[in-house]
């Protein structure tokens, strides 16, 4: 599974605890609001890349639609 902008930080950390320090680094609160709502659009791509790298996921490891 790839971490996407329509996921909430709280849900992401619940599944992948290893992402918690990354959210702390970017000063992202662990809320139920989605990343696309919470994070500045200029920072979001870098955050998603770092999160997916930490969990070993990328678009190459996931097919569209599940």
PDB file with SEQRES, HELIX, SHEET and CRYST1 records, atoms N, CA, C and O in Angstrom:
SEQRES   1 A   66  UNK UNK UNK UNK UNK UNK UNK UNK UNK UNK UNK UNK UNK          
SEQRES   2 A   66  UNK UNK UNK UNK UNK UNK UNK UNK UNK UNK UNK UNK UNK          
SEQRES   3 A   66  UNK UNK UNK UNK UNK UNK UNK UNK UNK UNK UNK UNK UNK          
SEQRES   4 A   66  UNK UNK UNK UNK UNK UNK UNK UNK UNK UNK UNK UNK UNK          
SEQRES   5 A   66  UNK UNK UNK UNK UNK UNK UNK UNK UNK UNK UNK UNK UNK          
SEQRES   6 A   66  UNK                                                          
HELIX    1 AA1 UNK A    9  UNK A   15  1                                   7    
HELIX    2 AA2 UNK A   17  UNK A   19  5                                   3    
HELIX    3 AA3 UNK A   20  UNK A   25  1                                   6    
HELIX    4 AA4 UNK A   35  UNK A   38  1                                   4    
HELIX    5 AA5 UNK A   41  UNK A   55  1                                  15    
HELIX    6 AA6 UNK A   59  UNK A   61  5                                   3    
CRYST1    1.000    1.000    1.000  90.00  90.00  90.00 P 1           1          
ATOM      1  N   UNK A   1       0.839  -1.177   0.000  1.00  0.00           N  
ATOM      2  CA  UNK A   1       0.000   0.000   0.000  1.00  0.00           C  
ATOM      3  C   UNK A   1       0.887   1.244   0.000  1.00  0.00           C  
ATOM      4  O   UNK A   1       1.905   1.302   0.689  1.00  0.00           O  
ATOM      5  N   UNK A   2       0.485   2.214  -0.772  1.00  0.00           N  
ATOM      6  CA  UNK A   2       1.208   3.469  -0.864  1.00  0.00           C  
ATOM      7  C   UNK A   2       0.498   4.509   0.007  1.00  0.00           C  
ATOM      8  O   UNK A   2      -0.725   4.640  -0.042  1.00  0.00           O  
ATOM      9  N   UNK A   3       1.266   5.232   0.788  1.00  0.00           N  
ATOM     10  CA  UNK A   3       0.700   6.319   1.587  1.00  0.00           C  
ATOM     11  C   UNK A   3       0.343   7.456   0.638  1.00  0.00           C  
ATOM     12  O   UNK A   3       1.168   7.898  -0.161  1.00  0.00           O  
ATOM     13  N   UNK A   4      -0.914   7.927   0.740  1.00  0.00           N  
ATOM     14  CA  UNK A   4      -1.419   8.946  -0.175  1.00  0.00           C  
ATOM     15  C   UNK A   4      -1.938  10.157   0.591  1.00  0.00           C  
ATOM     16  O   UNK A   4      -2.141  10.109   1.805  1.00  0.00           O  
ATOM     17  N   UNK A   5      -2.143  11.225  -0.136  1.00  0.00           N  
ATOM     18  CA  UNK A   5      -2.562  12.495   0.462  1.00  0.00           C  
ATOM     19  C   UNK A   5      -3.973  12.462   1.046  1.00  0.00           C  
ATOM     20  O   UNK A   5      -4.328  13.327   1.847  1.00  0.00           O  
ATOM     21  N   UNK A   6      -4.779  11.475   0.656  1.00  0.00           N  
ATOM     22  CA  UNK A   6      -6.140  11.397   1.188  1.00  0.00           C  
ATOM     23  C   UNK A   6      -6.215  10.576   2.481  1.00  0.00           C  
ATOM     24  O   UNK A   6      -7.305  10.244   2.946  1.00  0.00           O  
ATOM     25  N   UNK A   7      -5.068  10.255   3.050  1.00  0.00           N  
ATOM     26  CA  UNK A   7      -4.992   9.534   4.318  1.00  0.00           C  
ATOM     27  C   UNK A   7      -4.683  10.519   5.443  1.00  0.00           C  
ATOM     28  O   UNK A   7      -4.066  11.560   5.218  1.00  0.00           O  
ATOM     29  N   UNK A   8      -5.115  10.180   6.644  1.00  0.00           N  
ATOM     30  CA  UNK A   8      -4.838  11.053   7.787  1.00  0.00           C  
ATOM     31  C   UNK A   8      -3.549  10.631   8.487  1.00  0.00           C  
ATOM     32  O   UNK A   8      -3.205   9.449   8.492  1.00  0.00           O  
ATOM     33  N   UNK A   9      -2.838  11.585   9.074  1.00  0.00           N  
ATOM     34  CA  UNK A   9      -1.619  11.251   9.812  1.00  0.00           C  
ATOM     35  C   UNK A   9      -1.892  10.234  10.931  1.00  0.00           C  
ATOM     36  O   UNK A   9      -1.086   9.335  11.169  1.00  0.00           O  
ATOM     37  N   UNK A  10      -3.015  10.385  11.601  1.00  0.00           N  
ATOM     38  CA  UNK A  10      -3.364   9.483  12.699  1.00  0.00           C  
ATOM     39  C   UNK A  10      -3.496   8.040  12.201  1.00  0.00           C  
ATOM     40  O   UNK A  10      -2.983   7.118  12.835  1.00  0.00           O  
ATOM     41  N   UNK A  11      -4.173   7.844  11.083  1.00  0.00           N  
ATOM     42  CA  UNK A  11      -4.349   6.506  10.512  1.00  0.00           C  
ATOM     43  C   UNK A  11      -3.025   5.934  10.015  1.00  0.00           C  
ATOM     44  O   UNK A  11      -2.766   4.739  10.164  1.00  0.00           O  
ATOM     45  N   UNK A  12      -2.191   6.781   9.428  1.00  0.00           N  
ATOM     46  CA  UNK A  12      -0.899   6.327   8.911  1.00  0.00           C  
ATOM     47  C   UNK A  12      -0.019   5.816  10.049  1.00  0.00           C  
ATOM     48  O   UNK A  12       0.580   4.746   9.944  1.00  0.00           O  
ATOM     49  N   UNK A  13       0.057   6.583  11.133  1.00  0.00           N  
ATOM     50  CA  UNK A  13       0.893   6.187  12.274  1.00  0.00           C  
ATOM     51  C   UNK A  13       0.337   4.923  12.943  1.00  0.00           C  
ATOM     52  O   UNK A  13       1.093   4.108  13.471  1.00  0.00           O  
ATOM     53  N   UNK A  14      -0.970   4.774  12.915  1.00  0.00           N  
ATOM     54  CA  UNK A  14      -1.578   3.577  13.502  1.00  0.00           C  
ATOM     55  C   UNK A  14      -1.121   2.314  12.765  1.00  0.00           C  
ATOM     56  O   UNK A  14      -0.893   1.276  13.387  1.00  0.00           O  
ATOM     57  N   UNK A  15      -0.988   2.407  11.453  1.00  0.00           N  
ATOM     58  CA  UNK A  15      -0.562   1.262  10.643  1.00  0.00           C  
ATOM     59  C   UNK A  15       0.960   1.153  10.598  1.00  0.00           C  
ATOM     60  O   UNK A  15       1.512   0.058  10.711  1.00  0.00           O  
ATOM     61  N   UNK A  16       1.626   2.275  10.434  1.00  0.00           N  
ATOM     62  CA  UNK A  16       3.088   2.301  10.308  1.00  0.00           C  
ATOM     63  C   UNK A  16       3.677   3.203  11.388  1.00  0.00           C  
ATOM     64  O   UNK A  16       3.878   4.394  11.150  1.00  0.00           O  
ATOM     65  N   UNK A  17       3.954   2.665  12.554  1.00  0.00           N  
ATOM     66  CA  UNK A  17       4.491   3.454  13.670  1.00  0.00           C  
ATOM     67  C   UNK A  17       5.810   4.130  13.323  1.00  0.00           C  
ATOM     68  O   UNK A  17       6.148   5.170  13.887  1.00  0.00           O  
ATOM     69  N   UNK A  18       6.547   3.542  12.399  1.00  0.00           N  
ATOM     70  CA  UNK A  18       7.858   4.079  12.000  1.00  0.00           C  
ATOM     71  C   UNK A  18       7.737   5.473  11.380  1.00  0.00           C  
ATOM     72  O   UNK A  18       8.735   6.187  11.277  1.00  0.00           O  
ATOM     73  N   UNK A  19       6.534   5.870  10.966  1.00  0.00           N  
ATOM     74  CA  UNK A  19       6.349   7.186  10.338  1.00  0.00           C  
ATOM     75  C   UNK A  19       6.220   8.318  11.351  1.00  0.00           C  
ATOM     76  O   UNK A  19       6.302   9.488  10.976  1.00  0.00           O  
ATOM     77  N   UNK A  20       6.023   7.998  12.605  1.00  0.00           N  
ATOM     78  CA  UNK A  20       5.818   9.016  13.634  1.00  0.00           C  
ATOM     79  C   UNK A  20       6.926  10.076  13.674  1.00  0.00           C  
ATOM     80  O   UNK A  20       6.623  11.268  13.731  1.00  0.00           O  
ATOM     81  N   UNK A  21       8.211   9.667  13.645  1.00  0.00           N  
ATOM     82  CA  UNK A  21       9.277  10.693  13.660  1.00  0.00           C  
ATOM     83  C   UNK A  21       9.271  11.603  12.427  1.00  0.00           C  
ATOM     84  O   UNK A  21       9.702  12.753  12.502  1.00  0.00           O  
ATOM     85  N   UNK A  22       8.792  11.094  11.310  1.00  0.00           N  
ATOM     86  CA  UNK A  22       8.730  11.910  10.092  1.00  0.00           C  
ATOM     87  C   UNK A  22       7.671  12.994  10.253  1.00  0.00           C  
ATOM     88  O   UNK A  22       7.888  14.145   9.874  1.00  0.00           O  
ATOM     89  N   UNK A  23       6.531  12.622  10.814  1.00  0.00           N  
ATOM     90  CA  UNK A  23       5.499  13.630  11.078  1.00  0.00           C  
ATOM     91  C   UNK A  23       6.012  14.671  12.068  1.00  0.00           C  
ATOM     92  O   UNK A  23       5.729  15.861  11.928  1.00  0.00           O  
ATOM     93  N   UNK A  24       6.756  14.226  13.053  1.00  0.00           N  
ATOM     94  CA  UNK A  24       7.325  15.162  14.033  1.00  0.00           C  
ATOM     95  C   UNK A  24       8.310  16.111  13.348  1.00  0.00           C  
ATOM     96  O   UNK A  24       8.321  17.308  13.635  1.00  0.00           O  
ATOM     97  N   UNK A  25       9.127  15.583  12.452  1.00  0.00           N  
ATOM     98  CA  UNK A  25      10.111  16.391  11.719  1.00  0.00           C  
ATOM     99  C   UNK A  25       9.426  17.511  10.927  1.00  0.00           C  
ATOM    100  O   UNK A  25       9.920  18.637  10.871  1.00  0.00           O  
ATOM    101  N   UNK A  26       8.284  17.183  10.318  1.00  0.00           N  
ATOM    102  CA  UNK A  26       7.541  18.162   9.519  1.00  0.00           C  
ATOM    103  C   UNK A  26       6.519  18.941  10.344  1.00  0.00           C  
ATOM    104  O   UNK A  26       5.779  19.769   9.813  1.00  0.00           O  
ATOM    105  N   UNK A  27       6.489  18.664  11.658  1.00  0.00           N  
ATOM    106  CA  UNK A  27       5.566  19.328  12.589  1.00  0.00           C  
ATOM    107  C   UNK A  27       4.109  19.150  12.169  1.00  0.00           C  
ATOM    108  O   UNK A  27       3.319  20.094  12.173  1.00  0.00           O  
ATOM    109  N   UNK A  28       3.781  17.915  11.808  1.00  0.00           N  
ATOM    110  CA  UNK A  28       2.418  17.576  11.401  1.00  0.00           C  
ATOM    111  C   UNK A  28       1.687  16.982  12.610  1.00  0.00           C  
ATOM    112  O   UNK A  28       2.146  15.994  13.182  1.00  0.00           O  
ATOM    113  N   UNK A  29       0.566  17.571  12.997  1.00  0.00           N  
ATOM    114  CA  UNK A  29      -0.200  17.004  14.111  1.00  0.00           C  
ATOM    115  C   UNK A  29      -0.863  15.689  13.693  1.00  0.00           C  
ATOM    116  O   UNK A  29      -1.289  15.538  12.548  1.00  0.00           O  
ATOM    117  N   UNK A  30      -0.946  14.751  14.622  1.00  0.00           N  
ATOM    118  CA  UNK A  30      -1.552  13.452  14.329  1.00  0.00           C  
ATOM    119  C   UNK A  30      -3.071  13.552  14.500  1.00  0.00           C  
ATOM    120  O   UNK A  30      -3.634  13.162  15.523  1.00  0.00           O  
ATOM    121  N   UNK A  31      -3.707  14.089  13.462  1.00  0.00           N  
ATOM    122  CA  UNK A  31      -5.152  14.313  13.478  1.00  0.00           C  
ATOM    123  C   UNK A  31      -5.847  13.367  12.508  1.00  0.00           C  
ATOM    124  O   UNK A  31      -5.203  12.608  11.785  1.00  0.00           O  
ATOM    125  N   UNK A  32      -7.175  13.430  12.508  1.00  0.00           N  
ATOM    126  CA  UNK A  32      -7.969  12.646  11.569  1.00  0.00           C  
ATOM    127  C   UNK A  32      -8.163  13.356  10.237  1.00  0.00           C  
ATOM    128  O   UNK A  32      -8.738  12.787   9.308  1.00  0.00           O  
ATOM    129  N   UNK A  33      -7.690  14.592  10.136  1.00  0.00           N  
ATOM    130  CA  UNK A  33      -7.796  15.332   8.870  1.00  0.00           C  
ATOM    131  C   UNK A  33      -6.775  14.775   7.881  1.00  0.00           C  
ATOM    132  O   UNK A  33      -5.679  14.374   8.275  1.00  0.00           O  
ATOM    133  N   UNK A  34      -7.130  14.751   6.614  1.00  0.00           N  
ATOM    134  CA  UNK A  34      -6.242  14.189   5.602  1.00  0.00           C  
ATOM    135  C   UNK A  34      -5.002  15.065   5.395  1.00  0.00           C  
ATOM    136  O   UNK A  34      -4.996  16.255   5.712  1.00  0.00           O  
ATOM    137  N   UNK A  35      -3.978  14.452   4.864  1.00  0.00           N  
ATOM    138  CA  UNK A  35      -2.734  15.186   4.602  1.00  0.00           C  
ATOM    139  C   UNK A  35      -2.966  16.330   3.625  1.00  0.00           C  
ATOM    140  O   UNK A  35      -2.390  17.406   3.785  1.00  0.00           O  
ATOM    141  N   UNK A  36      -3.808  16.109   2.609  1.00  0.00           N  
ATOM    142  CA  UNK A  36      -4.046  17.149   1.603  1.00  0.00           C  
ATOM    143  C   UNK A  36      -4.700  18.385   2.208  1.00  0.00           C  
ATOM    144  O   UNK A  36      -4.567  19.483   1.666  1.00  0.00           O  
ATOM    145  N   UNK A  37      -5.403  18.219   3.323  1.00  0.00           N  
ATOM    146  CA  UNK A  37      -6.018  19.352   4.014  1.00  0.00           C  
ATOM    147  C   UNK A  37      -5.029  19.981   4.997  1.00  0.00           C  
ATOM    148  O   UNK A  37      -5.008  21.199   5.171  1.00  0.00           O  
ATOM    149  N   UNK A  38      -4.219  19.151   5.631  1.00  0.00           N  
ATOM    150  CA  UNK A  38      -3.343  19.573   6.720  1.00  0.00           C  
ATOM    151  C   UNK A  38      -2.022  20.182   6.262  1.00  0.00           C  
ATOM    152  O   UNK A  38      -1.505  21.097   6.903  1.00  0.00           O  
ATOM    153  N   UNK A  39      -1.477  19.685   5.163  1.00  0.00           N  
ATOM    154  CA  UNK A  39      -0.114  20.027   4.745  1.00  0.00           C  
ATOM    155  C   UNK A  39      -0.107  20.995   3.563  1.00  0.00           C  
ATOM    156  O   UNK A  39      -0.921  20.877   2.647  1.00  0.00           O  
ATOM    157  N   UNK A  40       0.810  21.940   3.594  1.00  0.00           N  
ATOM    158  CA  UNK A  40       1.010  22.871   2.486  1.00  0.00           C  
ATOM    159  C   UNK A  40       1.337  22.078   1.222  1.00  0.00           C  
ATOM    160  O   UNK A  40       2.130  21.137   1.262  1.00  0.00           O  
ATOM    161  N   UNK A  41       0.731  22.456   0.112  1.00  0.00           N  
ATOM    162  CA  UNK A  41       0.894  21.718  -1.149  1.00  0.00           C  
ATOM    163  C   UNK A  41       2.340  21.691  -1.657  1.00  0.00           C  
ATOM    164  O   UNK A  41       2.697  20.819  -2.449  1.00  0.00           O  
ATOM    165  N   UNK A  42       3.165  22.628  -1.214  1.00  0.00           N  
ATOM    166  CA  UNK A  42       4.574  22.628  -1.617  1.00  0.00           C  
ATOM    167  C   UNK A  42       5.378  21.604  -0.834  1.00  0.00           C  
ATOM    168  O   UNK A  42       6.378  21.093  -1.337  1.00  0.00           O  
ATOM    169  N   UNK A  43       4.963  21.297   0.384  1.00  0.00           N  
ATOM    170  CA  UNK A  43       5.672  20.355   1.251  1.00  0.00           C  
ATOM    171  C   UNK A  43       5.162  18.928   1.065  1.00  0.00           C  
ATOM    172  O   UNK A  43       5.914  17.969   1.242  1.00  0.00           O  
ATOM    173  N   UNK A  44       3.892  18.789   0.710  1.00  0.00           N  
ATOM    174  CA  UNK A  44       3.246  17.487   0.634  1.00  0.00           C  
ATOM    175  C   UNK A  44       3.982  16.449  -0.206  1.00  0.00           C  
ATOM    176  O   UNK A  44       4.132  15.321   0.263  1.00  0.00           O  
ATOM    177  N   UNK A  45       4.452  16.751  -1.417  1.00  0.00           N  
ATOM    178  CA  UNK A  45       5.157  15.722  -2.198  1.00  0.00           C  
ATOM    179  C   UNK A  45       6.404  15.183  -1.486  1.00  0.00           C  
ATOM    180  O   UNK A  45       6.668  13.981  -1.525  1.00  0.00           O  
ATOM    181  N   UNK A  46       7.167  16.064  -0.842  1.00  0.00           N  
ATOM    182  CA  UNK A  46       8.367  15.619  -0.120  1.00  0.00           C  
ATOM    183  C   UNK A  46       8.005  14.754   1.078  1.00  0.00           C  
ATOM    184  O   UNK A  46       8.665  13.751   1.351  1.00  0.00           O  
ATOM    185  N   UNK A  47       6.954  15.147   1.789  1.00  0.00           N  
ATOM    186  CA  UNK A  47       6.499  14.371   2.933  1.00  0.00           C  
ATOM    187  C   UNK A  47       6.050  12.982   2.490  1.00  0.00           C  
ATOM    188  O   UNK A  47       6.431  11.984   3.102  1.00  0.00           O  
ATOM    189  N   UNK A  48       5.251  12.907   1.441  1.00  0.00           N  
ATOM    190  CA  UNK A  48       4.776  11.614   0.943  1.00  0.00           C  
ATOM    191  C   UNK A  48       5.931  10.729   0.491  1.00  0.00           C  
ATOM    192  O   UNK A  48       5.936   9.526   0.754  1.00  0.00           O  
ATOM    193  N   UNK A  49       6.900  11.318  -0.184  1.00  0.00           N  
ATOM    194  CA  UNK A  49       8.065  10.555  -0.621  1.00  0.00           C  
ATOM    195  C   UNK A  49       8.819   9.983   0.571  1.00  0.00           C  
ATOM    196  O   UNK A  49       9.202   8.813   0.567  1.00  0.00           O  
ATOM    197  N   UNK A  50       9.029  10.803   1.584  1.00  0.00           N  
ATOM    198  CA  UNK A  50       9.751  10.361   2.774  1.00  0.00           C  
ATOM    199  C   UNK A  50       8.971   9.294   3.540  1.00  0.00           C  
ATOM    200  O   UNK A  50       9.554   8.313   4.003  1.00  0.00           O  
ATOM    201  N   UNK A  51       7.674   9.475   3.675  1.00  0.00           N  
ATOM    202  CA  UNK A  51       6.841   8.487   4.363  1.00  0.00           C  
ATOM    203  C   UNK A  51       6.865   7.146   3.636  1.00  0.00           C  
ATOM    204  O   UNK A  51       7.057   6.102   4.259  1.00  0.00           O  
ATOM    205  N   UNK A  52       6.672   7.175   2.331  1.00  0.00           N  
ATOM    206  CA  UNK A  52       6.658   5.938   1.554  1.00  0.00           C  
ATOM    207  C   UNK A  52       8.019   5.255   1.532  1.00  0.00           C  
ATOM    208  O   UNK A  52       8.107   4.028   1.520  1.00  0.00           O  
ATOM    209  N   UNK A  53       9.060   6.047   1.525  1.00  0.00           N  
ATOM    210  CA  UNK A  53      10.408   5.482   1.596  1.00  0.00           C  
ATOM    211  C   UNK A  53      10.616   4.755   2.925  1.00  0.00           C  
ATOM    212  O   UNK A  53      11.207   3.676   2.961  1.00  0.00           O  
ATOM    213  N   UNK A  54      10.131   5.346   4.007  1.00  0.00           N  
ATOM    214  CA  UNK A  54      10.286   4.754   5.332  1.00  0.00           C  
ATOM    215  C   UNK A  54       9.563   3.422   5.462  1.00  0.00           C  
ATOM    216  O   UNK A  54      10.038   2.520   6.151  1.00  0.00           O  
ATOM    217  N   UNK A  55       8.419   3.296   4.804  1.00  0.00           N  
ATOM    218  CA  UNK A  55       7.647   2.052   4.900  1.00  0.00           C  
ATOM    219  C   UNK A  55       7.943   1.091   3.750  1.00  0.00           C  
ATOM    220  O   UNK A  55       7.353   0.014   3.667  1.00  0.00           O  
ATOM    221  N   UNK A  56       8.860   1.486   2.864  1.00  0.00           N  
ATOM    222  CA  UNK A  56       9.265   0.617   1.764  1.00  0.00           C  
ATOM    223  C   UNK A  56       8.210   0.472   0.691  1.00  0.00           C  
ATOM    224  O   UNK A  56       8.074  -0.590   0.083  1.00  0.00           O  
ATOM    225  N   UNK A  57       7.458   1.542   0.456  1.00  0.00           N  
ATOM    226  CA  UNK A  57       6.385   1.498  -0.524  1.00  0.00           C  
ATOM    227  C   UNK A  57       6.595   2.563  -1.569  1.00  0.00           C  
ATOM    228  O   UNK A  57       7.109   3.644  -1.284  1.00  0.00           O  
ATOM    229  N   UNK A  58       6.194   2.248  -2.778  1.00  0.00           N  
ATOM    230  CA  UNK A  58       6.257   3.219  -3.877  1.00  0.00           C  
ATOM    231  C   UNK A  58       5.191   2.847  -4.892  1.00  0.00           C  
ATOM    232  O   UNK A  58       4.525   1.822  -4.748  1.00  0.00           O  
ATOM    233  N   UNK A  59       5.026   3.656  -5.896  1.00  0.00           N  
ATOM    234  CA  UNK A  59       4.034   3.348  -6.933  1.00  0.00           C  
ATOM    235  C   UNK A  59       4.397   2.058  -7.655  1.00  0.00           C  
ATOM    236  O   UNK A  59       3.527   1.416  -8.243  1.00  0.00           O  
ATOM    237  N   UNK A  60       5.657   1.671  -7.621  1.00  0.00           N  
ATOM    238  CA  UNK A  60       6.078   0.424  -8.272  1.00  0.00           C  
ATOM    239  C   UNK A  60       5.655  -0.804  -7.474  1.00  0.00           C  
ATOM    240  O   UNK A  60       5.587  -1.903  -8.026  1.00  0.00           O  
ATOM    241  N   UNK A  61       5.367  -0.633  -6.181  1.00  0.00           N  
ATOM    242  CA  UNK A  61       4.981  -1.778  -5.358  1.00  0.00           C  
ATOM    243  C   UNK A  61       3.470  -1.913  -5.214  1.00  0.00           C  
ATOM    244  O   UNK A  61       2.985  -2.816  -4.533  1.00  0.00           O  
ATOM    245  N   UNK A  62       2.737  -1.029  -5.846  1.00  0.00           N  
ATOM    246  CA  UNK A  62       1.279  -1.032  -5.684  1.00  0.00           C  
ATOM    247  C   UNK A  62       0.614  -0.846  -7.039  1.00  0.00           C  
ATOM    248  O   UNK A  62       1.074  -0.058  -7.866  1.00  0.00           O  
ATOM    249  N   UNK A  63      -0.471  -1.578  -7.256  1.00  0.00           N  
ATOM    250  CA  UNK A  63      -1.212  -1.398  -8.491  1.00  0.00           C  
ATOM    251  C   UNK A  63      -2.435  -0.528  -8.217  1.00  0.00           C  
ATOM    252  O   UNK A  63      -2.987  -0.552  -7.117  1.00  0.00           O  
ATOM    253  N   UNK A  64      -2.853   0.233  -9.211  1.00  0.00           N  
ATOM    254  CA  UNK A  64      -3.980   1.131  -9.038  1.00  0.00           C  
ATOM    255  C   UNK A  64      -5.247   0.331  -8.708  1.00  0.00           C  
ATOM    256  O   UNK A  64      -5.520  -0.709  -9.307  1.00  0.00           O  
ATOM    257  N   UNK A  65      -5.995   0.836  -7.759  1.00  0.00           N  
ATOM    258  CA  UNK A  65      -7.234   0.183  -7.365  1.00  0.00           C  
ATOM    259  C   UNK A  65      -7.051  -0.891  -6.316  1.00  0.00           C  
ATOM    260  O   UNK A  65      -8.003  -1.605  -5.999  1.00  0.00           O  
ATOM    261  N   UNK A  66      -5.838  -1.029  -5.759  1.00  0.00           N  
ATOM    262  CA  UNK A  66      -5.636  -1.972  -4.670  1.00  0.00           C  
ATOM    263  C   UNK A  66      -4.684  -3.011  -5.032  1.00  0.00           C  
ATOM    264  O   UNK A  66      -4.397  -3.894  -4.224  1.00  0.00           O  
TER     265      UNK A  66                                                      
END                                                                             
